[in-house]
Structures are given as structure tokens and as C-alpha cells.
Coordinates of C-alpha atoms and ligand atoms in Angstrom, one line a residue:
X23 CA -13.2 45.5 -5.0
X24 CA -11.0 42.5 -4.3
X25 CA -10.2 40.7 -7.6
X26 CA -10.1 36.5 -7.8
X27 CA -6.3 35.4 -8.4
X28 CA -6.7 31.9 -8.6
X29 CA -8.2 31.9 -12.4
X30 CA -5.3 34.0 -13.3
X31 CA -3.0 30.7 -11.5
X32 CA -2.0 27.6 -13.4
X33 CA -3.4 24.1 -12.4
X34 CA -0.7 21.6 -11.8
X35 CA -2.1 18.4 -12.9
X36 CA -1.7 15.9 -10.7
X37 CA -0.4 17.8 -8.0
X38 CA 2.8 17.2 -9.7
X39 CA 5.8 18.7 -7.6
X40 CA 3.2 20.7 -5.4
X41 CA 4.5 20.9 -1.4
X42 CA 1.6 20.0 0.4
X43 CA 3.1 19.4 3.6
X44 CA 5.7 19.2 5.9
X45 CA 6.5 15.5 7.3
X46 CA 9.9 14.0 9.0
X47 CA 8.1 10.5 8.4
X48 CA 9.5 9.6 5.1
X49 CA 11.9 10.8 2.4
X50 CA 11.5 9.7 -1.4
X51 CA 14.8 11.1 -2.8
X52 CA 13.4 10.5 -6.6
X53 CA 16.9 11.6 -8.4
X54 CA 19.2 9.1 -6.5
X55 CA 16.8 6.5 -5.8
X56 CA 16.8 6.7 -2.2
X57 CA 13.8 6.1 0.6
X58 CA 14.4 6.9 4.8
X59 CA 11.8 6.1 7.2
X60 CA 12.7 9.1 10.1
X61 CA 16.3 9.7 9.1
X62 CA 17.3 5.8 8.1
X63 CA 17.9 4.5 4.8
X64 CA 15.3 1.7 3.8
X65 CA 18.5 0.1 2.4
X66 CA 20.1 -0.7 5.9
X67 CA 16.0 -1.1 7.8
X68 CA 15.6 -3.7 4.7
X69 CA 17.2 -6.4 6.3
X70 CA 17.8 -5.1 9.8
X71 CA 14.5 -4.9 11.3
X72 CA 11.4 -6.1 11.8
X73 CA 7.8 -5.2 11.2
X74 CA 6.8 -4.0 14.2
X75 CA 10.5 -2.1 14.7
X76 CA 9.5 -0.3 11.7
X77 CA 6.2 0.8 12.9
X78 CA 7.9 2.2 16.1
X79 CA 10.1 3.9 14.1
X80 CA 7.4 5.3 12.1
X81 CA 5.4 6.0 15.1
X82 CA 8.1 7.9 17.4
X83 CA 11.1 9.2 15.6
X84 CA 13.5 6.8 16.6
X85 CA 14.3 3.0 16.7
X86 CA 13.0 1.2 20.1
X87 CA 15.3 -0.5 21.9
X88 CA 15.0 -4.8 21.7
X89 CA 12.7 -4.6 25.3
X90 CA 10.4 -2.0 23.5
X91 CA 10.6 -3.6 20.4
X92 CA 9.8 -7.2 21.8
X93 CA 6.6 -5.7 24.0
X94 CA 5.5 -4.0 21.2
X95 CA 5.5 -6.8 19.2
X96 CA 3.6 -8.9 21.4
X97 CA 1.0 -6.3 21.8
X98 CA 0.1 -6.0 18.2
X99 CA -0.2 -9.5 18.2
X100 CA -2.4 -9.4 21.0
X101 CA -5.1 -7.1 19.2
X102 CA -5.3 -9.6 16.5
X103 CA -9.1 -10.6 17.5
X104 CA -11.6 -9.5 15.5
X105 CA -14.8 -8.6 17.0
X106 CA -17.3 -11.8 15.9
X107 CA -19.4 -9.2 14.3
X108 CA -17.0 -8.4 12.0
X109 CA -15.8 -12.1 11.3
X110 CA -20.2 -12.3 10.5
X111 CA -19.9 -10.0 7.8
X112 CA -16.8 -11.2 5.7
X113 CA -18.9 -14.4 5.7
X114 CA -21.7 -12.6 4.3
X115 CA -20.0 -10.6 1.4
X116 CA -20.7 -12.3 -2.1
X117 CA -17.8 -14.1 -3.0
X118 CA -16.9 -12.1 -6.3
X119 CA -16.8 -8.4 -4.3
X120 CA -12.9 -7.8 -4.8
X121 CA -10.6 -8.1 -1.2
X122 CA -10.0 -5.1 -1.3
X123 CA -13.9 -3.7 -1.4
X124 CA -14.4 -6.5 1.9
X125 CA -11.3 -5.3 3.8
X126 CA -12.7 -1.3 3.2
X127 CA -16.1 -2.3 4.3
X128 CA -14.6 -3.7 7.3
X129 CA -12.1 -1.5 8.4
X130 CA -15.4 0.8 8.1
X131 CA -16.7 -1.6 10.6
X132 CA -14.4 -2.0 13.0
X133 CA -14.5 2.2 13.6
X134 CA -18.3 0.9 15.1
X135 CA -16.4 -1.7 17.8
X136 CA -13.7 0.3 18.8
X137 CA -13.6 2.2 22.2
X138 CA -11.8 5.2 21.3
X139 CA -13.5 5.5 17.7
X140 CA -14.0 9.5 18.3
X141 CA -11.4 10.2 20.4
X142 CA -8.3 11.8 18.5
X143 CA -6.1 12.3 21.7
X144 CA -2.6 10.6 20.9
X145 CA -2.9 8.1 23.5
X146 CA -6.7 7.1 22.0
X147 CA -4.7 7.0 18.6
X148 CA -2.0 5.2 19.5
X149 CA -3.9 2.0 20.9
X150 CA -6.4 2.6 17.5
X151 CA -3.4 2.5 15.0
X152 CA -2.3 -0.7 17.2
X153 CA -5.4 -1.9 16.6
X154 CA -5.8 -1.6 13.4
X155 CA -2.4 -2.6 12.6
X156 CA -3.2 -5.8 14.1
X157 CA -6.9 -6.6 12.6
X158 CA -5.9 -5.8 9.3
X159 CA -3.6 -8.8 8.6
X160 CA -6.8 -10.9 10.2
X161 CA -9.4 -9.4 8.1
X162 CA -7.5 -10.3 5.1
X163 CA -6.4 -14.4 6.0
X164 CA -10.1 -14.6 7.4
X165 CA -11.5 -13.7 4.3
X166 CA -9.6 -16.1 2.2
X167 CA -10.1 -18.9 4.3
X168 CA -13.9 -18.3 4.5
X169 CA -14.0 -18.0 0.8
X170 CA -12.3 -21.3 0.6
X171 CA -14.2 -22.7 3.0
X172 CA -11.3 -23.6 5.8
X173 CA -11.4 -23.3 9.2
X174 CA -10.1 -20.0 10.8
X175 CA -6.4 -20.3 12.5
X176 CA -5.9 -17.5 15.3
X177 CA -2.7 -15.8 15.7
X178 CA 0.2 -17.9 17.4
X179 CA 1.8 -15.6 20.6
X180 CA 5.4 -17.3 19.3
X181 CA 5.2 -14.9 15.7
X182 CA 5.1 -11.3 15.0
X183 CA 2.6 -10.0 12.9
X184 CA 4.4 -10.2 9.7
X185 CA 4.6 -14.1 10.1
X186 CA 1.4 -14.5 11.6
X187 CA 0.0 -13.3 8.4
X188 CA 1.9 -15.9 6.7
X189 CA 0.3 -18.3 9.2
X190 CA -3.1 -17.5 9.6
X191 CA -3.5 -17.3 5.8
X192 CA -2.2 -20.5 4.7
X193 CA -2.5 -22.6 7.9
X194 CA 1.1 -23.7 7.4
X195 CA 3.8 -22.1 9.4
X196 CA 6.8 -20.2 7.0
X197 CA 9.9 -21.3 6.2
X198 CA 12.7 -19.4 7.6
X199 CA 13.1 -17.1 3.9
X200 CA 9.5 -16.9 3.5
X201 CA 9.6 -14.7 7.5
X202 CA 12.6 -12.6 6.0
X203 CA 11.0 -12.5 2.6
X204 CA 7.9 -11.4 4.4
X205 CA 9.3 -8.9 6.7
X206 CA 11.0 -7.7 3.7
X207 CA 8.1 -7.1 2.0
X208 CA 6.4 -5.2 5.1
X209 CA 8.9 -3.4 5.8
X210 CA 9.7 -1.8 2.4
X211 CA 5.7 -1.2 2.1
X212 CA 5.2 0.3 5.3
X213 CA 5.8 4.2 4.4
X214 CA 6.8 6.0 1.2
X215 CA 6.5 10.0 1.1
X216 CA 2.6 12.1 0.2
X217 CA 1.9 8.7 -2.3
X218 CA -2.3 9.4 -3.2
X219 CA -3.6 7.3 -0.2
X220 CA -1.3 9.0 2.4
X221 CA -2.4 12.5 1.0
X222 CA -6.1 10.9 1.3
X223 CA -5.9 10.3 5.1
X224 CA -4.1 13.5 5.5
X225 CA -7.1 15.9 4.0
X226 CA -9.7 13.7 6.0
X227 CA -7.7 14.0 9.2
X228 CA -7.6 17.7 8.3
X229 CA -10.6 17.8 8.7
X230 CA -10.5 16.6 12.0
X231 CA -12.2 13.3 11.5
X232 CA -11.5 10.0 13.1
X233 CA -8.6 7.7 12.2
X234 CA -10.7 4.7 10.7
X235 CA -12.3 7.2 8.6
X236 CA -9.2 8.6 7.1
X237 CA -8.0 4.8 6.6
X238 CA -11.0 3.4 5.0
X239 CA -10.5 6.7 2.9
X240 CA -6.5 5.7 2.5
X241 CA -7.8 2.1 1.5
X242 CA -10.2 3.6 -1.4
X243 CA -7.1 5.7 -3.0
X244 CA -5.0 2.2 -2.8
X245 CA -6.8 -0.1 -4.6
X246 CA -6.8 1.9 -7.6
X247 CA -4.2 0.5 -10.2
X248 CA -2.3 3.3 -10.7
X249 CA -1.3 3.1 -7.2
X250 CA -1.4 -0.6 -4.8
X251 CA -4.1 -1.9 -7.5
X252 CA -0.8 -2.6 -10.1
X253 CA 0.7 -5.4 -7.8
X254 CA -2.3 -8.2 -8.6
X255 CA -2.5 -6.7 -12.3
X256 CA 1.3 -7.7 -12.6
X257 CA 1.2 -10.9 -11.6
X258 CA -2.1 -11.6 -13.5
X259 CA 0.5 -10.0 -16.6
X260 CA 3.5 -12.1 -15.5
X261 CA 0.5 -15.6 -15.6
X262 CA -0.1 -14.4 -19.0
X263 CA 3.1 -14.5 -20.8
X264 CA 3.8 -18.2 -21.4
X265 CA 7.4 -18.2 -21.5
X266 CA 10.6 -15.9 -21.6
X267 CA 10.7 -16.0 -25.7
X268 CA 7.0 -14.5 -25.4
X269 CA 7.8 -11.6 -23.1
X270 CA 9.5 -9.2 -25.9
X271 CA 6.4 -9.7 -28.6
X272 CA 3.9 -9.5 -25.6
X273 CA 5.5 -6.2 -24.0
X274 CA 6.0 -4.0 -27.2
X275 CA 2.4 -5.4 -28.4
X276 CA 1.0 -3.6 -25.1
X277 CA 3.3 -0.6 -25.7
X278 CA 2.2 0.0 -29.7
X279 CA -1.6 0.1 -27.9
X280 CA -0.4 2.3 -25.6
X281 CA -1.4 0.2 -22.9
X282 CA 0.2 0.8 -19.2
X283 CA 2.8 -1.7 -18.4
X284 CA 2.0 -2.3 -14.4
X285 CA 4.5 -1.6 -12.2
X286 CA 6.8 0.1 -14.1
X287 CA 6.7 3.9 -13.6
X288 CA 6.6 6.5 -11.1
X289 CA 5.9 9.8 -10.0
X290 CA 8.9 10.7 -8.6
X291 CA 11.4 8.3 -8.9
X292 CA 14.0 9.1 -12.5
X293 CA 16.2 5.9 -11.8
X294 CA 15.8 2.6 -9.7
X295 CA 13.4 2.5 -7.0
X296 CA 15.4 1.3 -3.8
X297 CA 12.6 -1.4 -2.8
X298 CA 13.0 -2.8 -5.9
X299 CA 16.7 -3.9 -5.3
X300 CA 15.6 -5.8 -2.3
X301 CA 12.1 -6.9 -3.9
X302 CA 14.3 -8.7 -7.2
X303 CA 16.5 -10.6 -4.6
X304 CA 13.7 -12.1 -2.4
X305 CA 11.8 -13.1 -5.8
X306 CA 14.6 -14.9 -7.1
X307 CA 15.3 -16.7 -4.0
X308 CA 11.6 -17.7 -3.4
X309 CA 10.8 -18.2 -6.8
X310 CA 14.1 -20.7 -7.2
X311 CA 13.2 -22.2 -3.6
X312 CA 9.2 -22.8 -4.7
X313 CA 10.0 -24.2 -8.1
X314 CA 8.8 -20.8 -9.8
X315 CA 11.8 -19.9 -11.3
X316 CA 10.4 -19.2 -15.0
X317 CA 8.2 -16.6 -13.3
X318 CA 11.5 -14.5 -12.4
X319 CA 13.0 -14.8 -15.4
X320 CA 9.7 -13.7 -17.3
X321 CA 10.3 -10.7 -14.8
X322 CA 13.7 -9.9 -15.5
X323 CA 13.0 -9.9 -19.1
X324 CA 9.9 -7.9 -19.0
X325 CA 12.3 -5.3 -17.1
X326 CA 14.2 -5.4 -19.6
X327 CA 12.4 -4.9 -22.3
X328 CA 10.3 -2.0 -20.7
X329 CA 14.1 -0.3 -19.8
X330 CA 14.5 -0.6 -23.5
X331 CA 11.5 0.5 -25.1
X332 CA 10.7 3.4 -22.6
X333 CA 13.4 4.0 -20.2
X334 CA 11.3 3.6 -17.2
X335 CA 12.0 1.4 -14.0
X336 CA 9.9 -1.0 -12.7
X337 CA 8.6 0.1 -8.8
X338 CA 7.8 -1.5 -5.8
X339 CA 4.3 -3.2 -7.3
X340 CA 6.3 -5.3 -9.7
X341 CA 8.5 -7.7 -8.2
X342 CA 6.7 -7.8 -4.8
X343 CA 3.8 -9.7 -7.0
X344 CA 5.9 -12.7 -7.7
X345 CA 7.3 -12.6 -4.1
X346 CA 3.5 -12.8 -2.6
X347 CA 2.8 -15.5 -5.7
X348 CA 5.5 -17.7 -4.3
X349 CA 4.6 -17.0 -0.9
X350 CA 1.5 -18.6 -1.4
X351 CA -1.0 -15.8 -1.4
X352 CA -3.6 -15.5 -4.4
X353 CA -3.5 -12.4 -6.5
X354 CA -6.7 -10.9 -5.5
X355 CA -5.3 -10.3 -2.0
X356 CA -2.0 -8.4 -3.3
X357 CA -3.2 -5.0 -2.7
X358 CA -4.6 -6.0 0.8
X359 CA -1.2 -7.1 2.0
X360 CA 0.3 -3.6 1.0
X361 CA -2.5 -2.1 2.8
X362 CA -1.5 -4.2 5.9
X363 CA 1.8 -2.7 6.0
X364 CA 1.0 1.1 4.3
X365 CA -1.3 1.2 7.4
X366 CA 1.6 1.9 9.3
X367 CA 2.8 5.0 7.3
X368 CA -0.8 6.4 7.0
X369 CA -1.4 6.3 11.0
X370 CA 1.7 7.9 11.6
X371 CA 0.7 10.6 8.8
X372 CA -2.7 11.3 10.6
X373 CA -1.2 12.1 14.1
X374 CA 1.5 14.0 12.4
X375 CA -1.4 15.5 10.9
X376 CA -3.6 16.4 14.0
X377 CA -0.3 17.4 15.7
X378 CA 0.1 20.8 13.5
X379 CA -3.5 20.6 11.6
X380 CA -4.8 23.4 9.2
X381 CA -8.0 21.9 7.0
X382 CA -6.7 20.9 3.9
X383 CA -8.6 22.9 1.1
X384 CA -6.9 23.7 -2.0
X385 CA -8.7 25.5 -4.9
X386 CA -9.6 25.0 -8.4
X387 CA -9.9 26.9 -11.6
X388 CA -13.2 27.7 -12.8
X389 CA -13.6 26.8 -16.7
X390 CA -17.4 26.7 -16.9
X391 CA -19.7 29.8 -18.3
X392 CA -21.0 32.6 -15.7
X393 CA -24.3 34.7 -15.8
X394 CA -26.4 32.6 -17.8
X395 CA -29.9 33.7 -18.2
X396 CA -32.3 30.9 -15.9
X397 CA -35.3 29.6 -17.4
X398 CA -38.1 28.5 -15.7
X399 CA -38.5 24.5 -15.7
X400 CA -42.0 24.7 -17.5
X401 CA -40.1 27.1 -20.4
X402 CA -37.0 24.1 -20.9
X403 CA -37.4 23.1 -24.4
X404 CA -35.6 19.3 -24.8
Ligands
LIG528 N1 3.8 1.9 -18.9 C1 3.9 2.6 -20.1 N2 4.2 3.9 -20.2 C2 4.3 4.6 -19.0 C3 4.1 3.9 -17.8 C4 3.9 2.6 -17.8 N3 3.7 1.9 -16.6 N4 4.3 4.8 -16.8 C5 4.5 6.0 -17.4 N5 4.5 5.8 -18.7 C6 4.7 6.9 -19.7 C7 3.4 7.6 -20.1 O1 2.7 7.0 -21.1 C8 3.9 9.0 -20.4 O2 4.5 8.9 -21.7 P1 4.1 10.0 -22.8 O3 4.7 11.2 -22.3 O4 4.8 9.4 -24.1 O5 2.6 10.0 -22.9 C9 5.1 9.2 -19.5 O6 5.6 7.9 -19.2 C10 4.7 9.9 -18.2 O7 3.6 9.3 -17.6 P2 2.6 10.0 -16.6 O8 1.3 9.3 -16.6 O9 2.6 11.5 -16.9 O10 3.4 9.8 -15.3 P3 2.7 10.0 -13.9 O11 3.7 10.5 -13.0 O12 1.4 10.7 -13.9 O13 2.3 8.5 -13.5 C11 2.2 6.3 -12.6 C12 2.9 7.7 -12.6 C13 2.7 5.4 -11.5 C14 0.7 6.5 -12.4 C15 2.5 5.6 -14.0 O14 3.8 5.4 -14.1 C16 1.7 4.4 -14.2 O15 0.5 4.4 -14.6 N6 2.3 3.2 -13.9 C17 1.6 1.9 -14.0 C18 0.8 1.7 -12.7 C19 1.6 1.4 -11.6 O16 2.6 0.5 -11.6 N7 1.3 2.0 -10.4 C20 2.0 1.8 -9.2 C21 2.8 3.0 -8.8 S1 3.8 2.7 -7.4

């Protein structure tokens, strides 16, 4: 008689430290605060590369060239259409569902207009990561300008996707620093280890189901707060805190009530998360360039005071809200613009996925009572 091992096993909780897979996508190296994308350090990609360079990267293995990189570019923008259909529904969505709820629902919706929807060959999933690359960023700026009633703005050929964004969101072209701060902010989003979402589109792409379903399923994990849902709960902190003098009362109230201090913290990371170097710089200099200022120095105190009271760092969600604040977008839409770049890292997950797939199906530990005697509904006393 065989005998069942796994209640004899312990459960991890969390998955914490559990292998789950093998990837050469991304490395989080948690004790030196280090992140590569294939091989490179996010440090020199930072302020190298582009969007769309990234997402080659990601995509094949190794940087393109400035040909590949430039048609590639274009092509994205290209796919930047939404299907009217589409455009339809985000009008019809009350306007208090959260952005993040609309852009699920459509992503969901696009799967019905796309061509190669149940085809997982990597050519089909090449041009349907390219796609949804590119209708992302639209989703989102179409949403905000129908909720505010403004006319939509379609993509200009001149940008890339990251500035497009910009563009189509706020109907005013970028400044030179708000493109780098931009790119920036895509680039350092774009790809970061087995995070919850990524692990999300890699069991649904186990399974062998289609790549808009394991995004929309990627999108769901996301907009919790523990993971992308922190960024707009930061800034929402940061718009709380009336001054600098306030921060320190404000901070160790939250910490006596044992309340999470969002976007501080991480699973693997034991010192300084590398995208929060570059994240710090870019708020300062858009803060100081917007008239903001006081918002970065409420920041830098809050980091502080958090690296006093509990020793823990803040991560990417922190400063990346005051960089999209001074950028112009409205905090509701944080999470979204993660998700615009993240997309990039989860696509590349799924065919790395399909390209050595075995379904993913841990097991759990059975605490609940065996053997009971049934009893017929009609004998159930209340
Ligand atoms: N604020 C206050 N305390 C925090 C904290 C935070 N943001 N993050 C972790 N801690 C504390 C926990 O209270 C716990 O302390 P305790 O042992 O005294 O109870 C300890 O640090 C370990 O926390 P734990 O929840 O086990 O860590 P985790 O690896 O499961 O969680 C996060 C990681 C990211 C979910 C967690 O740090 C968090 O909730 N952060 C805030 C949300 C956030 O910014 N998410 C974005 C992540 S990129």
C-alpha cells in the first residue's frame, strides 16, 4: 500500500524560497541588491536603453542592434489601435470601477479581436505580445480621457511607446526629462524575477492556455497592494502627510497600529532595491522641475524614518508614485502603468513557459477531519 508523503512535508508559506522554475529572463540578486534583464545589470539598461530595446531584450536573449531596435519600435507603435469595440466598452464602464478592473476587463476583450487568440505557436505569440504591448498603454490614456470627458489623441509615428503614453494621456507632448523619466520608469518595471503576477501567467500558461488569458490573470495578481496595488496607495500616503515636520508622528503612528507602510518591504531584497536608486533621482529632478519639491522631501523623510523604525527599504512602488504624480498621471492609474511595462516580462515568461512546459500543480496539506459519518439532508438538525 503506497503511503501519502505530502502530510508528513512542511508548507512553506508563501512560497517563500521555493524554486519553482528555471528562467534566464531575470535575476533578483536579493543580498547585494542587484536586478539583470538576460545577463545585463538594470543599473547600466537604466539609462542606456529604451522601452522597446528592453522588450527585445526580454523577448530574445540579447540586445537588437539600432535597425532592429528602431523597426521594432515603430511596430509597436503601429499596433496601438484599439479595435472600436473595445474603445465602446471603456466608455461604458461606471466611472468609479477602479482602472485597473477596466484595463482587466479589456485586456479580456481584446483576446475576442485578436487573430491568433488560440494559437500558441511563437510566431502567433510574438505578434500577440506586440500587440498587447502596444494596446495596453492606449487602453489606459483612453480611459482617462473618456472619464474626463476629452477627446481621444492617437499615437504620434515620431514617439516610441513609452512617450506616446505620455502623449496620448495628457494631450501635451513631454519634456525632454519627462521621456527619460518615463523610459526610466518602463524600463526598470518591465521584468523582475517569479514576483506573484509572473508566477500567475506562468501556471495558466502551464496549463497550456492562451496568452491574453494568462495576462488578464497576471493583471488580477498586480492590482493587489501587496504587489503593483502599493504604488497609488503611496502616493495617496505621501497626499496625506501635510508637511515634512508631520512625516515622523504620521509614520510611527501607522507603525504602533501595525499598519503596512506601502512600498517599503520585500520578499527578497535584504538591502536597497536597485530601481529604487534610479527611481529617487528621477523624483527629485521632476519633482524640483514641476514645483513638487515638498512631495520628495516628504519621501526622503518617510524613508528615513521607516529605515529607522524597522530596517526595511523602500521598493520600486515607492518613489515611482511621486515620479508618475509629477508626470502628470492621477493615482488611480499607477498600477496600470506598471502593468504597461510588467507586460513585457510576463509575455516573455509565458513563451519561456510553453518552450519547456510541465502543468504547474503543486500540492497542499490536508488539515480538515476524514471519515465523518454522512447524514441524510432530512436528518440535519440546525
Ligand atoms: N511596513 C511595515 N512592516 C513591514 C512592511 C511594511 N511595508 N513589510 C514588511 N514588514 C514587516 C512585517 O510586519 C513583518 O514584521 P514582524 O515579523 O515583526 O511581523 C516583517 O516585516 C516580515 O514581513 P512579511 O509580511 O513576512 O514579509 P513578506 O516577504 O511576506 O512581504 C511584502 C513582502 C512586499 C508583501 C511586504 O513587505 C509588504 O506588505 N509591503 C507593503 C506593500 C508593498 O509595498 N508591496 C509592493 C512590493 S514590490
Amino acid at each position: 500500500m503506497s503511503t501519502d508523503t505530502t502530510q508528513e512535508k512542511v508548507v512553506v508559506r508563501g512560497l517563500e524560497g521555493v524554486i519553482a522554475a528555471e528562467t534566464s529572463i531575470s535575476y533578483v540578486d536579493g543580498v547585494h541588491g542587484r536586478l539583470y534583464y538576460q545577463g545585463y545589470d538594470i543599473h547600466d539598461l537604466a539609462e542606456q536603453t529604451s522601452f522597446s530595446e528592453v522588450v527585445f531584450l526580454l523577448w530574445n536573449g540579447r540586445l537588437p542592434t539600432r535597425a532592429e531596435r528602431d523597426r521594432f519600435s515603430s511596430e509597436i507603435v503601429a499596433d496601438m489601435r484599439l479595435p472600436s469595440q473595445v474603445v465602446e466598452m471603456l466608455r461604458l464602464t461606471p466611472p468609479h470601477s477602479h482602472p485597473m478592473a477596466v484595463l482587466r476587463t479589456a485586456v479580456s476583450m481584446l483576446a475576442n479581436f485578436d487573430p491568433d487568440v488560440e494559437d500558441i505557436s511563437p510566431e502567433a505569440n510574438r505578434r500577440k505580445g506586440r500587440r498587447l504591448l502596444a494596446q495596453i498603454p492606449t487602453i489606459i490614456a483612453d480611459l482617462h480621457r473618456i472619464r474626463q470627458g476629452l477627446p481621444l489623441i492617437s499615437p504620434d509615428p515620431d514617439y516610441g511607446v513609452s512617450s506616446n503614453f505620455i502623449y496620448m494621456l495628457r494631450g501635451t507632448p513631454p519634456t525632454e526629462l519627462e521621456r527619460k523619466a518615463m523610459r526610466v520608469l518602463m524600463v526598470l518595471h518591465a521584468d523582475h524575477g517569479l514576483a506573484a503576477s509572473t508566477f500567475a501567467a506562468r501556471v495558466i500558461a502551464s496549463t497550456l492556455g492562451d496568452m491574453h488569458s494568462a495576462v488578464v490573470g497576471a493583471i488580477g495578481a498586480l492590482k493587489g497592494p501587496l504587489h503593483g496595488g502599493a504604488n497609488q496607495r503611496v502616493m495617496e500616503m505621501v497626499l496625506n502627510i501635510s508637511g515634512v515636520d508631520m512625516v515622523k508622528e504620521y509614520i510611527e503612528g501607522m507603525l504602533e497600529n501595525r499598519q503596512r507602510i506601502m512600498g517599503f518591504g520585500h520578499r527578497v531584497y535584504r538591502t536597497e532595491d536597485p530601481r529604487t536608486t534610479h527611481l529617487r533621482k528621477y523624483s527629485e529632478m521632476l519633482c524640483e522641475a514641476n514645483g513638487k519639491r515638498h512631495l520628495y522631501e516628504i519621501q526622503r523623510r518617510i524613508e528615513q524614518t521607516v529605515l529607522e523604525a524597522k530596517g526595511i527599504y523602500p521598493n520600486v512602488d515607492f518613489y515611482s508614485a511621486t515620479v508618475q504624480y509629477a508626470l502628470g498621471i492621477p493615482p488611480e492609474y499607477y498600477t496600470c502603468v506598471f502593468t504597461a511595462s510588467r507586460v513585457a516580462g510576463w509575455i516573455a515568461h509565458i513563451m519561456e513557459q510553453y518552450a519547456d512546459n510541465r502543468l504547474i500543480r503543486p500540492t497542499s496539506k490536508y488539515i480538515g477531519e476524514l471519515g465523518l459519518p454522512f447524514v441524510p439532508i432530512d436528518q440535519r438538525q440546525a
